[in-house]
N, CA, C and O of each residue as an XYZ file, in Angstrom:
320
protein
N     118.961    143.916     81.587
C     118.679    144.795     81.299
C     118.168    144.949     83.295
O     117.253    144.251     83.734
N     118.870    145.846     84.120
C     117.889    145.942     85.446
C     116.670    146.261     85.611
O     116.034    147.047     84.908
N     116.245    145.607     86.642
C     114.544    146.205     86.992
C     114.882    146.968     87.666
O     115.967    146.862     88.238
N     114.014    148.087     87.851
C     113.755    148.910     89.463
C     112.349    149.384     89.324
O     111.518    149.707     88.474
N     112.512    149.261     90.535
C     111.010    149.505     91.585
C     110.094    151.594     91.666
O     110.526    152.745     91.722
N     109.393    151.244     91.642
C     109.383    152.199     91.405
C     107.973    153.125     92.265
O     106.842    152.895     91.838
N     108.137    154.142     93.456
C     106.585    154.283     94.151
C     105.490    154.237     93.738
O     105.323    153.336     92.916
N     104.396    155.009     94.020
C     103.420    154.720     93.820
C     103.401    156.673     94.179
O     102.743    157.529     93.587
N     104.161    156.810     95.083
C     104.859    158.384     95.031
C     105.613    158.851     93.859
O     105.285    159.966     93.454
N     106.352    158.373     93.361
C     107.171    158.440     92.510
C     106.344    159.302     90.845
O     106.413    160.362     90.222
N     105.568    157.875     90.786
C     104.438    157.867     89.801
C     102.959    159.235     90.110
O     101.891    159.745     89.773
N     103.742    159.179     90.727
C     102.612    160.578     90.902
C     103.178    162.432     90.727
O     102.868    163.501     90.203
N     103.933    161.944     91.375
C     104.993    162.965     90.632
C     105.707    162.931     88.760
O     106.564    163.620     88.206
N     105.170    162.223     88.464
C     105.529    161.654     87.466
C     105.118    163.011     86.467
O     105.665    163.910     85.828
N     103.144    162.249     86.965
C     102.363    163.059     86.092
C     101.932    164.224     85.958
O     101.335    164.785     85.039
N     102.357    164.622     87.170
C     102.307    166.735     88.397
C     101.932    166.237     88.874
O     101.981    165.330     88.044
N     101.265    165.643     89.951
C     100.265    165.240     91.183
C     100.713    165.077     92.313
O     101.861    164.693     92.089
N     100.580    165.111     93.390
C     101.590    165.223     94.546
C     101.822    163.947     95.422
O     101.161    163.045     95.936
N     103.035    164.335     95.319
C     103.401    162.737     95.960
C     102.959    162.371     97.463
O     103.052    161.245     97.954
N     102.490    163.449     98.070
C     101.521    163.064     99.703
C     101.424    161.884    100.003
O     101.303    161.287     98.933
N     101.401    161.081    100.934
C     100.614    159.873    100.692
C      98.756    160.015    100.619
O      97.807    159.498    100.030
N      99.085    161.251    101.814
C      97.265    161.736    101.955
C      96.955    162.920    100.562
O      96.277    163.923    100.783
N      97.453    162.683     99.361
C      97.281    163.046     98.669
C      96.725    162.944     97.817
O      95.777    163.378     97.164
N      98.122    161.658     97.928
C      97.249    159.828     96.681
C      95.923    159.393     97.005
O      94.969    159.422     96.227
N      95.908    159.013     98.116
C      94.639    158.234     99.303
C      93.257    159.657     98.401
O      92.256    159.346     97.756
N      93.666    160.856     98.657
C      92.432    161.539     98.615
C      91.989    161.145     96.824
O      90.854    160.939     96.392
N      93.381    161.135     95.993
C      92.986    161.092     94.787
C      92.443    159.487     94.079
O      91.755    159.419     93.061
N      92.845    158.482     94.737
C      92.190    157.815     94.448
C      90.818    157.622     94.819
O      90.040    157.293     93.924
N      90.307    157.798     96.209
C      89.703    157.702     96.824
C      88.179    159.158     95.851
O      86.951    159.088     95.793
N      88.518    159.520     95.666
C      87.876    160.554     95.097
C      87.916    160.425     93.071
O      87.208    161.070     92.297
N      88.840    159.525     92.762
C      88.315    158.536     91.581
C      88.189    157.049     90.837
O      88.453    156.535     89.750
N      87.527    156.641     92.323
C      87.280    154.905     91.705
C      85.857    155.137     92.528
O      85.655    155.800     93.545
N      84.898    154.310     91.677
C      85.805    153.061     90.934
C      85.661    153.676     89.233
O      84.751    154.196     88.586
N      87.097    153.288     88.953
C      87.271    153.123     87.836
C      86.374    152.263     86.533
O      87.282    151.498     86.210
N      85.359    151.945     85.717
C      84.176    151.313     85.793
C      86.216    150.353     84.689
O      87.365    150.766     84.528
N      85.310    148.816     84.231
C      85.828    148.041     83.537
C      85.910    148.808     82.225
O      86.681    149.765     82.300
N      85.498    148.694     81.396
C      85.300    149.587     80.330
C      86.346    150.365     79.937
O      86.871    150.330     78.824
N      86.749    151.299     81.147
C      87.326    152.418     80.787
C      88.979    152.282     81.108
O      89.339    152.125     82.275
N      90.164    152.363     79.789
C      91.003    151.746     79.936
C      91.703    153.102     81.457
O      91.111    154.096     81.877
N      93.030    152.576     81.871
C      92.694    153.355     82.614
C      93.786    155.110     82.219
O      94.061    156.152     82.815
N      94.041    154.518     80.968
C      94.864    156.121     80.510
C      93.405    157.149     79.930
O      93.215    158.345     79.709
N      92.725    156.091     79.870
C      91.573    156.929     78.968
C      90.437    157.560     80.261
O      89.461    158.242     79.947
N      90.669    157.302     81.317
C      90.215    158.461     81.880
C      89.734    159.258     81.927
O      90.628    160.104     81.910
N      88.605    159.883     81.998
C      87.919    161.577     82.078
C      89.285    162.463     82.623
O      90.064    163.187     82.002
N      89.195    161.952     84.506
C      90.456    163.168     85.298
C      91.269    163.309     84.621
O      91.266    164.460     84.186
N      92.524    162.357     84.021
C      93.242    163.125     83.568
C      93.434    163.817     82.339
O      92.565    163.686     81.476
N      94.633    164.677     82.071
C      94.860    165.351     81.242
C      95.306    164.189     80.130
O      95.657    163.009     80.133
N      94.981    165.678     78.815
C      95.653    165.161     77.306
C      97.844    164.298     77.972
O      98.318    163.253     77.527
N      98.277    164.880     78.618
C      99.982    165.285     79.350
C     100.014    164.186     79.669
O     100.682    163.279     79.172
N      98.752    164.125     81.184
C      98.794    162.705     82.424
C      98.338    161.894     81.318
O      99.544    161.710     81.152
N      97.721    161.152     80.294
C      96.889    160.560     79.935
C      98.295    159.032     78.443
O      98.417    157.819     78.271
N      98.945    160.431     77.837
C      99.553    159.729     76.900
C     100.887    159.735     78.260
O     100.886    158.564     78.640
N     102.157    160.657     79.256
C     102.466    159.230     79.911
C     102.528    158.529     80.152
O     103.558    157.873     79.999
N     100.835    157.825     81.081
C     100.920    157.520     81.186
C     100.423    155.658     80.055
O     100.142    154.504     80.377
N     100.558    156.321     78.918
C     100.215    155.370     77.189
C     101.155    154.840     77.286
O     101.259    153.616     77.352
N     102.513    156.039     77.333
C     103.689    155.511     77.231
C     104.689    154.610     78.676
O     105.611    153.866     78.342
N     104.353    154.808     80.202
C     104.094    154.634     80.699
C     103.991    152.450     80.712
O     104.607    151.492     81.179
N     103.218    152.643     80.166
C     102.741    151.048     79.938
C     103.067    150.418     78.858
O     103.254    149.209     78.721
N     103.166    151.633     77.737
C     104.228    150.116     76.930
C     105.357    150.113     75.943
O     105.755    149.325     75.085
N     105.818    151.598     76.504
C     107.587    151.334     76.724
C     108.463    151.258     77.622
O     109.593    151.289     77.135
N     108.447    151.179     78.627
C     109.014    151.729     80.143
C     108.181    150.140     80.751
O     106.963    150.164     80.927
N     108.899    148.980     80.996
C     108.512    148.043     81.727
C     109.298    148.264     83.574
O     109.181    147.508     84.539
N     110.027    149.535     83.461
C     110.397    149.505     85.008
C     108.697    150.378     85.544
O     108.678    150.782     86.706
N     107.940    150.512     85.037
C     107.295    150.994     84.767
C     105.600    150.592     84.960
O     104.673    151.300     85.354
N     105.611    149.775     84.703
C     104.469    149.479     83.813
C     103.921    149.000     85.862
O     103.325    149.791     86.593
N     104.408    147.432     86.317
C     103.974    147.420     87.559
C     103.107    148.472     88.707
O     102.164    148.179     89.442
N     103.872    149.869     88.523
C     103.654    150.656     89.515
C     102.512    151.438     89.201
O     101.845    152.190     89.912
N     102.416    151.138     88.069
C     100.372    151.885     86.833
C      99.960    150.986     86.552
O      98.962    151.033     85.833
N     100.480    149.719     86.948
C      98.861    148.819     87.218
C      98.274    148.550     88.172
O      97.193    148.017     88.421
N      99.452    149.156     88.973
C      98.843    148.640     90.738
C      98.292    150.281     91.072
O      97.437    150.266     91.958
N      98.500    151.216     90.722
C      97.525    152.186     89.960
C      95.902    152.259     89.854
O      95.009    152.870     90.441
N      96.010    151.131     88.588
C      95.156    150.822     87.541
C      93.878    150.244     88.525
O      92.693    150.573     88.473
N      94.900    148.741     89.930
C      93.932    148.087     90.310
C      93.076    149.271     91.094
O      91.862    149.463     91.026
N      94.566    150.387     92.254
C      93.125    150.264     92.937
C      92.450    151.941     92.764
O      92.121    152.596     93.753
N      92.327    152.447     91.375
C      91.469    152.452     91.260
C      90.413    152.419     90.778
O      89.531    153.269     90.657
N      90.557    150.662     90.280
C      89.090    150.084     89.878
C      88.930    149.871     91.058
O      87.753    150.152     91.280
N      89.667    149.355     92.473
C      89.482    149.248     93.902
C      87.397    149.293     94.049
O      86.714    149.478     93.043
N      86.957    149.148     95.034
C      85.765    149.785     96.009
C      86.073    150.565     97.281
O      85.964    150.191     98.449
N      86.324    151.281     96.982
C      86.267    152.171     98.754
C      84.678    153.097     99.041
O      83.767    153.603     98.386
N      85.120    152.890    100.536
C      83.888    152.994    100.814
C      84.056    154.915    101.707
O      83.058    155.475    102.160
């Protein structure tokens, strides 16, 4: 099976958000930090459909898991 590299912008498009770099940064800044006890897919800022898509990407799709993990890390980082 071939591995694919997906970009943040592609993940944001998949979950129905703007894929523009400035919009991605604004989303991460607005929703950070995500506390350790909250799973990424259970964060309160996702719609039910977005949460389901993230859950599926993490569980079933190794191609997407790396970029979902990167989003998870970005949302948990402290921003000034």
